[in-house]
PDB file of C-alpha atoms in Angstrom:
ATOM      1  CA  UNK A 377     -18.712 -13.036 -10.206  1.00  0.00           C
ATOM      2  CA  UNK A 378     -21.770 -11.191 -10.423  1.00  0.00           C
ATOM      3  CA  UNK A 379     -22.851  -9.438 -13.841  1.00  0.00           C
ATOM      4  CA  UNK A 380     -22.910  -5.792 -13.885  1.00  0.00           C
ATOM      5  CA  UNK A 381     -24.044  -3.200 -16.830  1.00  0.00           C
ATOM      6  CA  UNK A 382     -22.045  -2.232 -19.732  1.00  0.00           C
ATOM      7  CA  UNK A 383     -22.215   1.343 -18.777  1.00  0.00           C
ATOM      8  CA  UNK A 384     -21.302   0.581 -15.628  1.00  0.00           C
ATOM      9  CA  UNK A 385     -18.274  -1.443 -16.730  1.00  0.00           C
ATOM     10  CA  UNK A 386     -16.840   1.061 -19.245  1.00  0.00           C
ATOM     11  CA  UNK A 387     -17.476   4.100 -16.998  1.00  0.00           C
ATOM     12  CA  UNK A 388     -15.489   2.675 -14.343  1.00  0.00           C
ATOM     13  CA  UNK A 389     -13.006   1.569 -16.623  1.00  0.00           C
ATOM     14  CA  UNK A 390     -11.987   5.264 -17.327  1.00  0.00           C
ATOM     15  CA  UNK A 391     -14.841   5.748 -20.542  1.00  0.00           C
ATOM     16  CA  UNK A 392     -16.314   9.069 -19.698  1.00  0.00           C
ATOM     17  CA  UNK A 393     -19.556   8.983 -17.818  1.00  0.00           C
ATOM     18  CA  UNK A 394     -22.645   6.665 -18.700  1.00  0.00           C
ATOM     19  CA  UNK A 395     -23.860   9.431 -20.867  1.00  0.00           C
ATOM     20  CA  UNK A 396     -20.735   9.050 -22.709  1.00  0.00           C
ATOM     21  CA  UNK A 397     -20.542   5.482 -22.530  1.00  0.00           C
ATOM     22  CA  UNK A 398     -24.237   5.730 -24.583  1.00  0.00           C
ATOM     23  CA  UNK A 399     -22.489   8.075 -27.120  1.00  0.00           C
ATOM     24  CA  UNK A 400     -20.199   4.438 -27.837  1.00  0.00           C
ATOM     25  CA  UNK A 401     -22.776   2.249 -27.879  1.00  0.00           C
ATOM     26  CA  UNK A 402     -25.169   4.118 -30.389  1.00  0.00           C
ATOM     27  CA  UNK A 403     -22.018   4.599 -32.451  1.00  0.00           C
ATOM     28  CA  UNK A 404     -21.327   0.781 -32.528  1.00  0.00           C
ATOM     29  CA  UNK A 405     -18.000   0.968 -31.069  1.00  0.00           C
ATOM     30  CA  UNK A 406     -18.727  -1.101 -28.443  1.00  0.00           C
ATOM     31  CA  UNK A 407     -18.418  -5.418 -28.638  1.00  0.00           C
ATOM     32  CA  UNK A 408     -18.980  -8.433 -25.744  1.00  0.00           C
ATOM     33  CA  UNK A 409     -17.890 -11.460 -27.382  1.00  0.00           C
ATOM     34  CA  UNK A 410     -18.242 -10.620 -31.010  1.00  0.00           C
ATOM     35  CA  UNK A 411     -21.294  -8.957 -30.952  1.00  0.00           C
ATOM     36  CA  UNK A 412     -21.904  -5.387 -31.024  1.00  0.00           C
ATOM     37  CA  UNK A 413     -24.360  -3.751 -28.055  1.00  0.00           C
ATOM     38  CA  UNK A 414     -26.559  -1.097 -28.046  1.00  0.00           C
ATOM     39  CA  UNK A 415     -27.921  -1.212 -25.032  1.00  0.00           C
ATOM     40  CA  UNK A 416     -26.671   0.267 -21.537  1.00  0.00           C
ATOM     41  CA  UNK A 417     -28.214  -1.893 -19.441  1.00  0.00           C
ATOM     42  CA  UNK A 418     -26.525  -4.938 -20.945  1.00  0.00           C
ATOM     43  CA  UNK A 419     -24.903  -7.472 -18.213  1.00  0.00           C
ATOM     44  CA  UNK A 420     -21.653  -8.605 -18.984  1.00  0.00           C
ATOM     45  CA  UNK A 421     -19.790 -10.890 -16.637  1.00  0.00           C
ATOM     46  CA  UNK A 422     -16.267  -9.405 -15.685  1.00  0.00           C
ATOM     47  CA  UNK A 423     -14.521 -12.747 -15.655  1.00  0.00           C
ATOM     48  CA  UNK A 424     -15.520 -14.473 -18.855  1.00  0.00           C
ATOM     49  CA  UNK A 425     -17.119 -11.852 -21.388  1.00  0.00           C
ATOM     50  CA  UNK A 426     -14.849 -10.596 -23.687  1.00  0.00           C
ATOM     51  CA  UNK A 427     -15.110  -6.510 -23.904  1.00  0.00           C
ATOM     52  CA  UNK A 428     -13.733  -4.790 -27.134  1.00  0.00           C
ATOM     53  CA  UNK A 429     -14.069  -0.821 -27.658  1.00  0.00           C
ATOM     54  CA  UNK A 430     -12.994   0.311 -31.154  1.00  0.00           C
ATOM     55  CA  UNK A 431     -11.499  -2.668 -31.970  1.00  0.00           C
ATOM     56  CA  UNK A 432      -9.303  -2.742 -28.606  1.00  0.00           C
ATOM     57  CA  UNK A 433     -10.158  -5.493 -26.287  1.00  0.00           C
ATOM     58  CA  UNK A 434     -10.751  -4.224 -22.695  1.00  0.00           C
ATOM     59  CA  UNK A 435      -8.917  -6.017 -19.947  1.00  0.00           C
ATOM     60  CA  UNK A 436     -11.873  -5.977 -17.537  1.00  0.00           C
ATOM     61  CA  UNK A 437     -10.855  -5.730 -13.735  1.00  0.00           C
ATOM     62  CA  UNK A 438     -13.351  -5.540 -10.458  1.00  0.00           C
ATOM     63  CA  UNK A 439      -9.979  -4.148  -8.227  1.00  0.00           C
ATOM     64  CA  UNK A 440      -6.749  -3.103  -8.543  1.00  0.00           C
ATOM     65  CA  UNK A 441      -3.933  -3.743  -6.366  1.00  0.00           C
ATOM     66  CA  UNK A 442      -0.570  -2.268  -6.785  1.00  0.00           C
ATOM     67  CA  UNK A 443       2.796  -2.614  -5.287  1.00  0.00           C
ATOM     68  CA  UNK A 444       4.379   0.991  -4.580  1.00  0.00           C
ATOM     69  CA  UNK A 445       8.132   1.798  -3.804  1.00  0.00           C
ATOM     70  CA  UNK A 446       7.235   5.100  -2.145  1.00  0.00           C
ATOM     71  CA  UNK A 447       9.725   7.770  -2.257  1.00  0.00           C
ATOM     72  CA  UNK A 448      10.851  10.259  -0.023  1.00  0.00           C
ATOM     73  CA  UNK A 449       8.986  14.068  -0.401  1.00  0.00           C
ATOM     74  CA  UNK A 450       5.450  12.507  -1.794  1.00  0.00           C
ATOM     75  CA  UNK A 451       2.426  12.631   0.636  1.00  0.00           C
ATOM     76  CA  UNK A 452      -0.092   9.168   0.817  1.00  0.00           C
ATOM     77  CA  UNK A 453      -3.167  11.914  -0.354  1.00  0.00           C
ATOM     78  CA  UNK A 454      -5.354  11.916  -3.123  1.00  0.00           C
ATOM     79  CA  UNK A 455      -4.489  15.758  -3.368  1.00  0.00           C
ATOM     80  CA  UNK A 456      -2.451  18.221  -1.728  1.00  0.00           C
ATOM     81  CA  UNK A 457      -1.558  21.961  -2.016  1.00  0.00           C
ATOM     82  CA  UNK A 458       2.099  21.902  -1.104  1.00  0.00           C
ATOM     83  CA  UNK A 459       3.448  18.633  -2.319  1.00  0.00           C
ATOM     84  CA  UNK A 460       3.399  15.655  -4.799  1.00  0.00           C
ATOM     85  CA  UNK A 461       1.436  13.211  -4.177  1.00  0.00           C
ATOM     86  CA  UNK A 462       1.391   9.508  -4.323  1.00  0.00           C
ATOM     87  CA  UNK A 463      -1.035   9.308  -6.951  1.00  0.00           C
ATOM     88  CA  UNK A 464       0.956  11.689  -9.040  1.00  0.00           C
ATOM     89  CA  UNK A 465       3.294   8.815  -9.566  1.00  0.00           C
ATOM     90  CA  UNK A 466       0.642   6.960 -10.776  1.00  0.00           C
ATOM     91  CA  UNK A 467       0.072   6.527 -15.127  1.00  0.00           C
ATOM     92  CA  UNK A 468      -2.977   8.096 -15.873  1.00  0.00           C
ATOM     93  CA  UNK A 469      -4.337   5.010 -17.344  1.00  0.00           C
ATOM     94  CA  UNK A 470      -5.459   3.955 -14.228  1.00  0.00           C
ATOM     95  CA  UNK A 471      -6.231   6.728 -12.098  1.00  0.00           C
ATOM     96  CA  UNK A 472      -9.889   6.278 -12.109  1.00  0.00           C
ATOM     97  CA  UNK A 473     -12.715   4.635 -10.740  1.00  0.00           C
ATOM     98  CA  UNK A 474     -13.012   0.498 -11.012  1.00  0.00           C
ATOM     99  CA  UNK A 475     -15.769  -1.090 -10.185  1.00  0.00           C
ATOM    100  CA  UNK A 476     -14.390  -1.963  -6.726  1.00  0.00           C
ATOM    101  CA  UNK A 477     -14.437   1.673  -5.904  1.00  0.00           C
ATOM    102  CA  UNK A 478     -11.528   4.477  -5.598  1.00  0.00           C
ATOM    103  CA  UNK A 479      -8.688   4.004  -5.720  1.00  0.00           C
ATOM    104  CA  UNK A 480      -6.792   4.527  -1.765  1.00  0.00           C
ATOM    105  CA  UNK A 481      -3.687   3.925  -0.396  1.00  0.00           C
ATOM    106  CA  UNK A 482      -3.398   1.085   2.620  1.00  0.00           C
ATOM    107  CA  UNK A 483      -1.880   2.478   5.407  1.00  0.00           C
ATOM    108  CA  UNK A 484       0.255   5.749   4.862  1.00  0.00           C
ATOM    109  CA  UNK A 485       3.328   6.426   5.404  1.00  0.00           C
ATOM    110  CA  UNK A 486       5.201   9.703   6.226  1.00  0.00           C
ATOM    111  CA  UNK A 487       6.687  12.603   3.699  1.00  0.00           C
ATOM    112  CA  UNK A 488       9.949  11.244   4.538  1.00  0.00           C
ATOM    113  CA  UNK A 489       9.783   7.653   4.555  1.00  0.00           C
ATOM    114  CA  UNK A 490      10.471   5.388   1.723  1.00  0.00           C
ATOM    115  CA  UNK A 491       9.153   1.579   0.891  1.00  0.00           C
ATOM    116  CA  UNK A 492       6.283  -0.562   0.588  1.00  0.00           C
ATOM    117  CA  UNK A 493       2.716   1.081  -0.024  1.00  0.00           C
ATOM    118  CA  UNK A 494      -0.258  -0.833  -1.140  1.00  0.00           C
ATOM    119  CA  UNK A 495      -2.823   1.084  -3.360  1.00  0.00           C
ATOM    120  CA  UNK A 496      -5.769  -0.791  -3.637  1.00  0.00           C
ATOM    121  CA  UNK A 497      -9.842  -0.511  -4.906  1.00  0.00           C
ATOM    122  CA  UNK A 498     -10.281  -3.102  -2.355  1.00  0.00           C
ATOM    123  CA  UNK A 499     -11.676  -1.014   0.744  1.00  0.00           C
ATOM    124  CA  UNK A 500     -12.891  -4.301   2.406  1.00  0.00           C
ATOM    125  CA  UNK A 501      -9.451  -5.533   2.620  1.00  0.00           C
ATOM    126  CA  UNK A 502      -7.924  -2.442   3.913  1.00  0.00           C
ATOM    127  CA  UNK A 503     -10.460  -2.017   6.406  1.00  0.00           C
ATOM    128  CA  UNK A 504      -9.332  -5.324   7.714  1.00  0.00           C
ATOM    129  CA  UNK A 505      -5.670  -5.331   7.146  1.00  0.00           C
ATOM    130  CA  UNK A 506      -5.800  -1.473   8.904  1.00  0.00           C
ATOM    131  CA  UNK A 507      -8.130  -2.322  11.534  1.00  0.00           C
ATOM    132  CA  UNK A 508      -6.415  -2.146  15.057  1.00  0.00           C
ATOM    133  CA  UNK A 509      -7.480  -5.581  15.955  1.00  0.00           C
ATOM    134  CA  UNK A 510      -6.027  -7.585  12.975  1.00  0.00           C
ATOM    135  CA  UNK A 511      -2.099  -6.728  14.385  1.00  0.00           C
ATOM    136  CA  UNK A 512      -0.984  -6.489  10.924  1.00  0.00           C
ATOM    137  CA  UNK A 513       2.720  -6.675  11.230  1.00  0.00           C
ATOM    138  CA  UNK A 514       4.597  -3.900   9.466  1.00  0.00           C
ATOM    139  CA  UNK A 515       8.497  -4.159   8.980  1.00  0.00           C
ATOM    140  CA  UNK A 516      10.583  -1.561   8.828  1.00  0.00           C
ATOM    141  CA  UNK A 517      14.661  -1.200   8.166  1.00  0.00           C
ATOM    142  CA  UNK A 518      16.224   1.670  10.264  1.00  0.00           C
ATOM    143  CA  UNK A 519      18.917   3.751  10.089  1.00  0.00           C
ATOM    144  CA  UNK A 520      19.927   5.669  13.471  1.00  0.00           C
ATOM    145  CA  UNK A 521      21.527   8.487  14.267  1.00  0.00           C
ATOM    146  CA  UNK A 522      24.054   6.471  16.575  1.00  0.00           C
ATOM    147  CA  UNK A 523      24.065   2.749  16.594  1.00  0.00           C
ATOM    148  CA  UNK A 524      24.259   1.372  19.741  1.00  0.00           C
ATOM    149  CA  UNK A 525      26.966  -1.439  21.483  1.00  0.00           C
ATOM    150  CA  UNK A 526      26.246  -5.007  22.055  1.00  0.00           C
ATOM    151  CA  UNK A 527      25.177  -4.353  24.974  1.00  0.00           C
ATOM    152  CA  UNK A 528      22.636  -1.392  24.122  1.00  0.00           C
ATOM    153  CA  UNK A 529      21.379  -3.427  21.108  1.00  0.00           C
ATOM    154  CA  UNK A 530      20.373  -6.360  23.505  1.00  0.00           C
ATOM    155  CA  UNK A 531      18.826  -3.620  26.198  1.00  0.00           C
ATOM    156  CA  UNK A 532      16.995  -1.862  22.863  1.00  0.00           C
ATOM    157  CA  UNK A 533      16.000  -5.377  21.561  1.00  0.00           C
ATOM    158  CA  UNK A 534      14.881  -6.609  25.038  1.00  0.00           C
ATOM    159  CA  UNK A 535      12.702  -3.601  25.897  1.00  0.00           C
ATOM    160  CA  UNK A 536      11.439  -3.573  22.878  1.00  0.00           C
ATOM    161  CA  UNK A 537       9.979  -6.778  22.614  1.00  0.00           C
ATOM    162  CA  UNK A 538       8.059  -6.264  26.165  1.00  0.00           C
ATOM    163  CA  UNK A 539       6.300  -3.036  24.761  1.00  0.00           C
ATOM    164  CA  UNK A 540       6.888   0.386  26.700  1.00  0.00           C
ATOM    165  CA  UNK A 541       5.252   3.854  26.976  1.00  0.00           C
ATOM    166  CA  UNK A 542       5.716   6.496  24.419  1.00  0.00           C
ATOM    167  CA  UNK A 543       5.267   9.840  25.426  1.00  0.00           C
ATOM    168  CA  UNK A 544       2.457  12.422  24.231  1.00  0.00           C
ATOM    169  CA  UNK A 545       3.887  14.319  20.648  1.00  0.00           C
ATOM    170  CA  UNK A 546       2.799  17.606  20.081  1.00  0.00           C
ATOM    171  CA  UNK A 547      -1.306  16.722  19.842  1.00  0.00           C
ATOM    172  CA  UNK A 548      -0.699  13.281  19.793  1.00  0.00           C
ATOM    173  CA  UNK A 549      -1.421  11.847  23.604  1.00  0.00           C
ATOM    174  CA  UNK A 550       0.813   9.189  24.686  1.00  0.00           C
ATOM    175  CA  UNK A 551       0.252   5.227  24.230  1.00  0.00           C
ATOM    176  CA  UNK A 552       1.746   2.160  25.749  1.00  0.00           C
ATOM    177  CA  UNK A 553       3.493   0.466  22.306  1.00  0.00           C
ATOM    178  CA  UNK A 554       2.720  -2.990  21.959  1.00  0.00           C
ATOM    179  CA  UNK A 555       5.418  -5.542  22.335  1.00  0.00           C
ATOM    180  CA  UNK A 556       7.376  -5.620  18.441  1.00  0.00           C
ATOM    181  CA  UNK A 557      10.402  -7.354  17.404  1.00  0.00           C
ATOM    182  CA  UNK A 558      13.591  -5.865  17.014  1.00  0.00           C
ATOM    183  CA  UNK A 559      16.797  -7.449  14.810  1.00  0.00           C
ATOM    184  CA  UNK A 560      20.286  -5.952  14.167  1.00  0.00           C
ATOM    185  CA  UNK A 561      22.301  -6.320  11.145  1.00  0.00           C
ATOM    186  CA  UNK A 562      24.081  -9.326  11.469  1.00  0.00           C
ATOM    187  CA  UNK A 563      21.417 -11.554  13.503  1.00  0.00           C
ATOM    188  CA  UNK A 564      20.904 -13.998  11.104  1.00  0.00           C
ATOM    189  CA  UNK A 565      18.676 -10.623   9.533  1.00  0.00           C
ATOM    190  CA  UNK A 566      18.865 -11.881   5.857  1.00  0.00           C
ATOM    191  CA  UNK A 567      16.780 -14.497   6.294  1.00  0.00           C
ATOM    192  CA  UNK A 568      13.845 -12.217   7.640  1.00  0.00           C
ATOM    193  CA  UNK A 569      14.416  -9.797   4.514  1.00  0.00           C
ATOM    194  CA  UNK A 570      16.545  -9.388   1.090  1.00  0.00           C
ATOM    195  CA  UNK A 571      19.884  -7.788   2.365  1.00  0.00           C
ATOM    196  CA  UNK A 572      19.744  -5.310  -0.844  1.00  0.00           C
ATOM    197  CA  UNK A 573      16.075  -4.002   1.161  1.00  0.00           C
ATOM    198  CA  UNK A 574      18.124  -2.457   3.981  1.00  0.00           C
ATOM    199  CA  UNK A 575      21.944  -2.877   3.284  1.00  0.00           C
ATOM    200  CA  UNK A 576      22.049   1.100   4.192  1.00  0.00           C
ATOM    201  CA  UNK A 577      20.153   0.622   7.317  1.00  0.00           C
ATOM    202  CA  UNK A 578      21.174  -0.452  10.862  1.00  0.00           C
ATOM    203  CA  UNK A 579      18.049  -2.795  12.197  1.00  0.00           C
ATOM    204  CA  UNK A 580      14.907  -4.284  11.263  1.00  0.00           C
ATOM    205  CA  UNK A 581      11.619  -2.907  13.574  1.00  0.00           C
ATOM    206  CA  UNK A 582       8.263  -5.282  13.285  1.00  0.00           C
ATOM    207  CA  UNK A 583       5.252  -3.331  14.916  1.00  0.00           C
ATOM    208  CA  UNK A 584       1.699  -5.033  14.958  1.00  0.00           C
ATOM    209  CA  UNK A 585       0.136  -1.726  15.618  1.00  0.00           C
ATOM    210  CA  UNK A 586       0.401   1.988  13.475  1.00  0.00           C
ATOM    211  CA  UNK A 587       0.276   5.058  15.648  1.00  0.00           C
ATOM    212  CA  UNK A 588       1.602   8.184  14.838  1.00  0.00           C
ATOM    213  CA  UNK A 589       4.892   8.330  13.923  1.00  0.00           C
ATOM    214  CA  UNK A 590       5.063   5.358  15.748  1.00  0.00           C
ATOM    215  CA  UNK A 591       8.392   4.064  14.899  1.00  0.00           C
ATOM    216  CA  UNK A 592      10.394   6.979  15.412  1.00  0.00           C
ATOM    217  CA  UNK A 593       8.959   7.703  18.690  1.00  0.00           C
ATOM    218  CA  UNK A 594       9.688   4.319  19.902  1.00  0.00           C
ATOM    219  CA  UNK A 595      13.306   5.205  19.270  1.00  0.00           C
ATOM    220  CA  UNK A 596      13.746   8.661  20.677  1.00  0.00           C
ATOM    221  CA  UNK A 597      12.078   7.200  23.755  1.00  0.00           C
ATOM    222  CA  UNK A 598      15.164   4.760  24.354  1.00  0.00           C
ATOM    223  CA  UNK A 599      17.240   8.254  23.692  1.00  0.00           C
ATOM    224  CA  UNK A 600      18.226   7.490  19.846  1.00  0.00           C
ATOM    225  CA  UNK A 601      16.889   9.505  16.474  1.00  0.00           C
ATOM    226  CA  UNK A 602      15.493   7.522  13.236  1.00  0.00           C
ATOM    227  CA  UNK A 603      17.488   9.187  10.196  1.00  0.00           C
ATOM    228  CA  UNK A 604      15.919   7.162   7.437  1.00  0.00           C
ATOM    229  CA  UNK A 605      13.399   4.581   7.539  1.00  0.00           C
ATOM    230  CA  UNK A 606      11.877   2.248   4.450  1.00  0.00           C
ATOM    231  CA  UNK A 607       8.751  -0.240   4.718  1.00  0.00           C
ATOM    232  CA  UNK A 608      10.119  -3.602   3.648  1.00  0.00           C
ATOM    233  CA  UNK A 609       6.690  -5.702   4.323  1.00  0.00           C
ATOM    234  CA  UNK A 610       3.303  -5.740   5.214  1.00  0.00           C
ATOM    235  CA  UNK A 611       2.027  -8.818   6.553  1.00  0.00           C
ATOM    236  CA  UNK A 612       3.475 -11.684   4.360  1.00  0.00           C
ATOM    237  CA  UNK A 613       4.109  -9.168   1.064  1.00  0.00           C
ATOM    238  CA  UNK A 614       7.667  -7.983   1.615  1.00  0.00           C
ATOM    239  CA  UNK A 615       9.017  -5.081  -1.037  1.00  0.00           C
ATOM    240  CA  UNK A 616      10.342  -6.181  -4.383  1.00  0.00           C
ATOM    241  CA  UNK A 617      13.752  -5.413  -4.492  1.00  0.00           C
ATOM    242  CA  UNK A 618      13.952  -5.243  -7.899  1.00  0.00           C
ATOM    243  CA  UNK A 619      11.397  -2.392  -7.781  1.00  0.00           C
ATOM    244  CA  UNK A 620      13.095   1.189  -8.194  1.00  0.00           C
ATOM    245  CA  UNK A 621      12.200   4.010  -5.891  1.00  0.00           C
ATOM    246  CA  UNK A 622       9.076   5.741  -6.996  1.00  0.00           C
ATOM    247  CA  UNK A 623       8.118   2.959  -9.602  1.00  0.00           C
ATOM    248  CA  UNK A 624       5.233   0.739  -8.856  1.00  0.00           C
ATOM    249  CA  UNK A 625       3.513  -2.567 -10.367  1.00  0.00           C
ATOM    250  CA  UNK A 626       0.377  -4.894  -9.792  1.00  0.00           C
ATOM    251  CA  UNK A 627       0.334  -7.543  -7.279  1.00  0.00           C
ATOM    252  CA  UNK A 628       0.064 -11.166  -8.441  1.00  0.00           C
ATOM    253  CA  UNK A 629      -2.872 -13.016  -6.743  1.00  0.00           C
ATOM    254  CA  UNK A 630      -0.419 -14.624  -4.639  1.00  0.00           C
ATOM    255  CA  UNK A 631       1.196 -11.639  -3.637  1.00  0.00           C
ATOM    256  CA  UNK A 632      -2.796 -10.144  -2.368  1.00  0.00           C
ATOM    257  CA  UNK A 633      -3.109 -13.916  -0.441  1.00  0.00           C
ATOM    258  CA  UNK A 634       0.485 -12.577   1.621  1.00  0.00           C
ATOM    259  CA  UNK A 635      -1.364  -9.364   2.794  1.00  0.00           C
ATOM    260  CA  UNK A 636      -3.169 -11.344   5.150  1.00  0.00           C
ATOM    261  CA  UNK A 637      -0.500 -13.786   6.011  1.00  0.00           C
ATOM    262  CA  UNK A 638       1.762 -12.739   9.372  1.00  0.00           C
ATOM    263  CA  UNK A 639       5.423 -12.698   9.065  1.00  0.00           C
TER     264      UNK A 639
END
């Protein structure tokens, strides 16, 4: 890892600007492994230096990466005049700049839809995970307005997995949908994802793609109407089901290596 400055470090850490951050170090309340530092420009490597600030030792991060169990009526926006946002969710601990940049969400996902969001510092790996040529899968569990026979299920599941037009919404134009994979309670479907993840849902939707409202536009187009839906997973990271709506934690390292792994 590459050194960067103190004041650089501590600002993004959520010290007040580098003005500020001077303020500390003139005031000797500032350490980086033992000794005090005066100096602003002083390099300090993020993975080994040791960082204290009034006697508190820093825990010194480039990104962040955090696992969100979005809940219904909160907006994927940094700010918003009408409703909560996601970031309002968020301890204000961390709601400022690292030194990987802002912190974003990956992806969105409607007012109304619960599940798996990814905040993240990391713009170069959204940019990839998001970008229309990766095929990210995304999985969602589905509850319908009327569940289908046998034999719809295997006509929904069939069509589905050979892609199909979806027609133009509102000022969205149309699109052909990609082919995406389709699984009904009962089809061996708790080996794809926890049971307790969609036990109140009717079927499990993988798309590689993300257009607008995409999954609930696939379904009105067979004739049916999405009542609830819930992200379960994102490439290889499926939702923690231990995680309560609305709450949120870090990702492990080998939870970030899953983002990039296909289900």
């Amino acid at each position: 890892m590459a050194k960067e400055r103190i004041d650089k470090v501590l600002s993004h850490h959520g010290f007040g600007s580098r003005k500020d951050v001077k303020k500390m170090l003139r005031a000797e309340s500032v350490c980086v492994n033992g000794k005090f530092v005066y100096d602003p420009g002083f390099q300090v490597d993020i993975e080994s230096d040791e960082v204290f600030v009034a006697g508190e030792k820093i825990i010194l991060q480039h990104d962040l990466y955090i696992m969100m169990n979005k809940c219904a009526d909160v907006v994927c926006a940094n700010r918003d005049g009408e409703h909560r946002t996601v970031f309002d969710l968020l301890d204000e601990s961390i709601r400022h700049k690292f030194l990987g940049g802002d912190l974003h969400c990956m992806g969105r996902l409607d007012i109304d839809t619960e599940g798996l969001l990814v905040l993240t510092t990391d713009g170069k790996l959204t940019h990839v995970l998001m970008s229309p040529k990766t095929h990210a899968p995304k999985t969602y569990a589905v509850r319908l307005l009327s569940v289908p026979d046998e034999e719809g299920r295997a006509s929904y599941t069939e069509k589905f997995s050979c892609g199909f037009w979806i027609d133009r919404e509102q000022d969205e134009s149309g699109f052909e949908c990609q082919p995406s994979r389709l699984v009904w309670k009962g089809e061996n479907s708790e080996k794809i994802i926890p049971s307790l993840l969609w036990e109140d849902c009717d079927c499990l939707l993988t798309i590689f793609e993300g257009k607008f409202h995409q999954v609930k536009r696939m379904f009105s187009q067979v004739g049916n109407k999405v009542v609830f839906l819930r992200r379960v997973a994102v490439g290889g990271l499926v939702l923690d089901e231990s995680l309560p709506v609305g709450g949120y934690r870090e990702l492990s390292s080998g939870e970030i290596s899953l983002l990039s792994q296909r289900s």
